[in-house]
Short mmCIF file of C-alpha atoms in Angstrom, two decimals:
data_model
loop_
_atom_site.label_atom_id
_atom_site.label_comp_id
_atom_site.label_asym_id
_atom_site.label_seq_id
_atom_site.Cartn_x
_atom_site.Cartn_y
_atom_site.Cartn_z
CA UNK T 1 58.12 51.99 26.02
CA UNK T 2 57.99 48.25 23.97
CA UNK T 3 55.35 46.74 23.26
CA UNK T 4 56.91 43.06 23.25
CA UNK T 5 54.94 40.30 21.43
CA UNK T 6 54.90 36.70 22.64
CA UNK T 7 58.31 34.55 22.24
CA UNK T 8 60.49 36.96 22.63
CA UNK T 9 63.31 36.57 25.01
CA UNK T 10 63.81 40.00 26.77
CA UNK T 11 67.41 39.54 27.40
CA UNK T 12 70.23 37.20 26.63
CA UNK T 13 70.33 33.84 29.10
CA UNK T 14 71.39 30.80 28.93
CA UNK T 15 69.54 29.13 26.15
CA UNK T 16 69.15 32.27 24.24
CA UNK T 17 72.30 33.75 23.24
CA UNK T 18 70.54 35.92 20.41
CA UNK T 19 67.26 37.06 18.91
CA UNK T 20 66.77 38.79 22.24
CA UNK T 21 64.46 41.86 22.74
CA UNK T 22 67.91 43.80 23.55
CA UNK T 23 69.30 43.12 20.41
CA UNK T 24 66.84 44.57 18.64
CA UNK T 25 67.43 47.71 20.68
CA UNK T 26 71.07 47.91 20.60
CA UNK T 27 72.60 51.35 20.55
CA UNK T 28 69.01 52.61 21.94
CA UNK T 29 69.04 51.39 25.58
CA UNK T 30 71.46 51.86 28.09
CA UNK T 31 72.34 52.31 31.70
CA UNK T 32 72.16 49.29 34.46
CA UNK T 33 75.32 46.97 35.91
CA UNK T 34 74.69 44.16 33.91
CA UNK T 35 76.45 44.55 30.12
CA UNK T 36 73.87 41.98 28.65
CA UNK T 37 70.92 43.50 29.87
CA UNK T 38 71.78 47.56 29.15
CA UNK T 39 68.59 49.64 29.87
CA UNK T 40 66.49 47.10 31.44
CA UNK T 41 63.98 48.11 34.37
CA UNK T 42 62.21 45.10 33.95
CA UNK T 43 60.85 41.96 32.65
CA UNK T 44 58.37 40.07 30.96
CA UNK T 45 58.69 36.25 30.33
CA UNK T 46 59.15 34.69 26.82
CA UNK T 47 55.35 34.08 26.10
CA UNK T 48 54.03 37.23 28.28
CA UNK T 49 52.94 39.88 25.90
CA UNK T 50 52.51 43.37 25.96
CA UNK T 51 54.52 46.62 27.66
CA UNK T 52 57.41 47.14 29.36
CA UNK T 53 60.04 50.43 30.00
CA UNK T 54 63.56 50.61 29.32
CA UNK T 55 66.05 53.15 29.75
CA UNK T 56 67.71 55.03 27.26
CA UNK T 57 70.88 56.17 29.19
CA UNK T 58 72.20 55.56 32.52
CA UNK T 59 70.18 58.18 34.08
CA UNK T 60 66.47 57.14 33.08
CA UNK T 61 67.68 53.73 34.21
CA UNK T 62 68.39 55.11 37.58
CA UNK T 63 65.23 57.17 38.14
CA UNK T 64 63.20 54.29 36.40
CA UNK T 65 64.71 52.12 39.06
CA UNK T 66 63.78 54.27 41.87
CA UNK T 67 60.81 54.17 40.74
CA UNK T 68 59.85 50.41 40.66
CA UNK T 69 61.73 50.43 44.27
CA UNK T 70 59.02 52.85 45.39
CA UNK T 71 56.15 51.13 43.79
CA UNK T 72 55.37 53.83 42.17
CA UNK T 73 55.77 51.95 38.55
CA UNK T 74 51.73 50.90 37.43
CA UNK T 75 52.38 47.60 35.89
CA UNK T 76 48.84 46.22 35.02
CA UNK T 77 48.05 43.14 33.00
CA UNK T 78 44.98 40.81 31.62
CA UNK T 79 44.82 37.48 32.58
CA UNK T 80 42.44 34.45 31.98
CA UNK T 81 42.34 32.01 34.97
CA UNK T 82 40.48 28.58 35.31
CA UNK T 83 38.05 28.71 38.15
CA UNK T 84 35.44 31.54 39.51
CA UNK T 85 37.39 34.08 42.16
CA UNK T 86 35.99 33.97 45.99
CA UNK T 87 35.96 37.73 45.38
CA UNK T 88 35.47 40.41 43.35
CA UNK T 89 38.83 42.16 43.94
CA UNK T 90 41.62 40.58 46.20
CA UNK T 91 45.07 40.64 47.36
CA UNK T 92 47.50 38.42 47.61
CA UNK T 93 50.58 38.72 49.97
CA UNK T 94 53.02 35.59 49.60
CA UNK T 95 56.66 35.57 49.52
CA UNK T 96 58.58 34.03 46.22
CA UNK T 97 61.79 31.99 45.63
CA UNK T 98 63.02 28.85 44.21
CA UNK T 99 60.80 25.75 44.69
CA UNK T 100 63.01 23.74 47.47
CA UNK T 101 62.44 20.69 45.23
CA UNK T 102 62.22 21.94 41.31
CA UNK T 103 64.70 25.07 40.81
CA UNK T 104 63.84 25.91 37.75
CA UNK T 105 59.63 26.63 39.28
CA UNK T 106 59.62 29.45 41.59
CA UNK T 107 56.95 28.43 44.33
CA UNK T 108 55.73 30.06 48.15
CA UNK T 109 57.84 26.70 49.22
CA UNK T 110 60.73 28.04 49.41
CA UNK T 111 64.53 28.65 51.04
CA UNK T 112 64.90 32.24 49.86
CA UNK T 113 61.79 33.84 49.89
CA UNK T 114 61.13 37.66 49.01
CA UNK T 115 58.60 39.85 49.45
CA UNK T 116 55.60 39.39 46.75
CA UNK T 117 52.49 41.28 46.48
CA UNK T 118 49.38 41.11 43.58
CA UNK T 119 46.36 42.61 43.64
CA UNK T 120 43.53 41.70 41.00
CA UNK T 121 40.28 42.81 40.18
CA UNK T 122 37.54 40.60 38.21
CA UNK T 123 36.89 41.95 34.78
CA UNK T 124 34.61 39.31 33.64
CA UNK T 125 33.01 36.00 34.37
CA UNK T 126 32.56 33.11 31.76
CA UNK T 127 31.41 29.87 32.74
CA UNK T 128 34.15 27.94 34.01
CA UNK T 129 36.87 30.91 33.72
CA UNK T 130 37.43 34.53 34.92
CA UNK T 131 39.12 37.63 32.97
CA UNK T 132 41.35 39.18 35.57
CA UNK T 133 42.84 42.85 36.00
CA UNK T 134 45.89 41.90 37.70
CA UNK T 135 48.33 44.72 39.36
CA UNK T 136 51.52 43.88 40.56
CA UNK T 137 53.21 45.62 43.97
CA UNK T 138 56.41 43.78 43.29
CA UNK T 139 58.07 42.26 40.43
CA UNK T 140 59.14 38.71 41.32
CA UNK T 141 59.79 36.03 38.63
CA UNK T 142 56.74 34.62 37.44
CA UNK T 143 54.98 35.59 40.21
CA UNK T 144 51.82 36.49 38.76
CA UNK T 145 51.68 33.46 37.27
CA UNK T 146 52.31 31.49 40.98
CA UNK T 147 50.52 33.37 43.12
CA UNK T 148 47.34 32.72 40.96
CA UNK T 149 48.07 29.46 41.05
CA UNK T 150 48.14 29.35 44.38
CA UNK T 151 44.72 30.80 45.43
CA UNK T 152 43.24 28.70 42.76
CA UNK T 153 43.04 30.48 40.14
CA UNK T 154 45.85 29.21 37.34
CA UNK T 155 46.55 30.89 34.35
CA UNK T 156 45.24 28.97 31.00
CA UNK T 157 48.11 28.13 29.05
CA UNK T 158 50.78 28.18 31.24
CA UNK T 159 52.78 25.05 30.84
CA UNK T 160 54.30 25.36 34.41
CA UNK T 161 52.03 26.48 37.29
CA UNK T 162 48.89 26.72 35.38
CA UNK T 163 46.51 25.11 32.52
CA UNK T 164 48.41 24.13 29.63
CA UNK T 165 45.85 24.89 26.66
CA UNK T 166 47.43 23.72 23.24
CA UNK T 167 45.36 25.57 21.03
CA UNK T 168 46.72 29.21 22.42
CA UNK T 169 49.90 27.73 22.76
CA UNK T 170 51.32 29.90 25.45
CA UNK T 171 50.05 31.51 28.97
CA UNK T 172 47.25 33.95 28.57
CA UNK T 173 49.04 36.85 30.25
CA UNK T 174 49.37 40.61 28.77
CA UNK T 175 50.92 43.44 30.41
CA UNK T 176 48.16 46.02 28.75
CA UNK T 177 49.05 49.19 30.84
CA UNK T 178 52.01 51.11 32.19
CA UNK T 179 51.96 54.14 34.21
CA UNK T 180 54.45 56.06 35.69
CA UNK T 181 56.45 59.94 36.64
CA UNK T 182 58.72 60.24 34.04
CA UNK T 183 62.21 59.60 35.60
CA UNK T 184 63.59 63.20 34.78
CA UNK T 185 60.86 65.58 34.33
CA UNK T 186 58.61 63.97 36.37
CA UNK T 187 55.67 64.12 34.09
CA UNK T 188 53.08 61.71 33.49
CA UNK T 189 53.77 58.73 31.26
CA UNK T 190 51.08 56.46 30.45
CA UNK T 191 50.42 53.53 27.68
CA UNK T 192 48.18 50.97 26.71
CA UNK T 193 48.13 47.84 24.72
CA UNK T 194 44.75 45.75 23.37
CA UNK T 195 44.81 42.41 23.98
CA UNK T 196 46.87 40.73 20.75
CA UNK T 197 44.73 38.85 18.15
CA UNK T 198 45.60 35.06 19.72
CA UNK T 199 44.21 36.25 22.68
CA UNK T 200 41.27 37.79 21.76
CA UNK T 201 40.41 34.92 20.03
CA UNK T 202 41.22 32.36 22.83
CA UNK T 203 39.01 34.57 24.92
CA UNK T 204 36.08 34.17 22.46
CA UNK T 205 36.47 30.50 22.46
CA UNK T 206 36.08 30.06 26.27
CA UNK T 207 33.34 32.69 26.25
CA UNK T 208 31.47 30.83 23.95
#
């Protein structure tokens, strides 16, 4: 388990040929098809804090894929949306892919869509903004992030489908819980993560 802090690149990509979150854990991860990506499950983006898994050894990589095929890998994060939810508790069920028009956005507009599912529960109301509990079914790119957006709810700070916000400086989005059968023993493995300083703060500021 990794508790990965905000601007760091999980795995090399065009753009980011070093300083990656794998090469900080080289010779400690393993297992996958991919040789620059060894031992990772899954992802966060860049400015996305907080936890992910990776594998140690080919193994762990296959059960831990299993289980994120099953849906049986609890991915939950916190995130802090302009606008007041319709709902306490919704889901949203809205396939994913490459915008048509922008390929670089990923968008419900799309040529090759895939499944996408996100559920979220209301933590807390401020005044013009909501603190979100947001589980995710599946694991598409960014797709917390656009399916948010796309019920009206965007994410503050996010440069791309949501409410840029200079002062944070990045999307208020952290993966704060992870739970999951262990891959080999099948025991339970479970971790948190508080919410870093930057956003703590930024949620005092709209609260306020």
């Amino acid at each position: 388990m990794v508790d990965k802090p905000a601007g760091i690149v999980v795995h090399p990509a065009p753009g980011h040929a070093s300083g990656t979150l794998v090469h900080g854990l080289l010779g400690r991860v393993a297992g996958g098809d991919v040789a620059e990506r060894p031992g990772i499950v899954h992802r966060l983006d860049r400015d996305t804090s907080g936890l992910l898994v990776v594998a140690r050894d080919e193994e762990a990589y296959r059960g831990l894929r299993n289980l994120v095929r099953r849906r049986d890998l609890e991915r939950r994060y916190k995130a802090l949306v302009r606008g007041r939810p319709q709902s306490w508790r919704g889901r949203i069920e809205a396939p994913i892919g490459r915008d048509r028009r922008e390929p670089t956005r990923m968008s419900l507009d799309t040529d090759t869509p895939r499944d996408a599912v996100t559920h979220f529960e209301v933590e807390r109301l401020l005044d013009r903004h909501a603190l979100l509990d947001v589980r995710l079914e599946t694991g598409r790119t960014h797709q917390i992030r656009v399916h948010l957006a796309a019920i009206g709810l965007p994410v503050v700070g996010d440069p791309v489908y949501g409410v840029p916000d200079p002062e944070l400086g990045r999307q208020f989005l952290h993966a704060w819980r992870l739970a999951f059968p262990h891959p080999v023993t099948g025991e339970p493995v479970e971790a948190e993560s508080p919410l870093p300083p930057d956003l703590q703060a930024a949620l005092a500021r709209f609260a306020s």
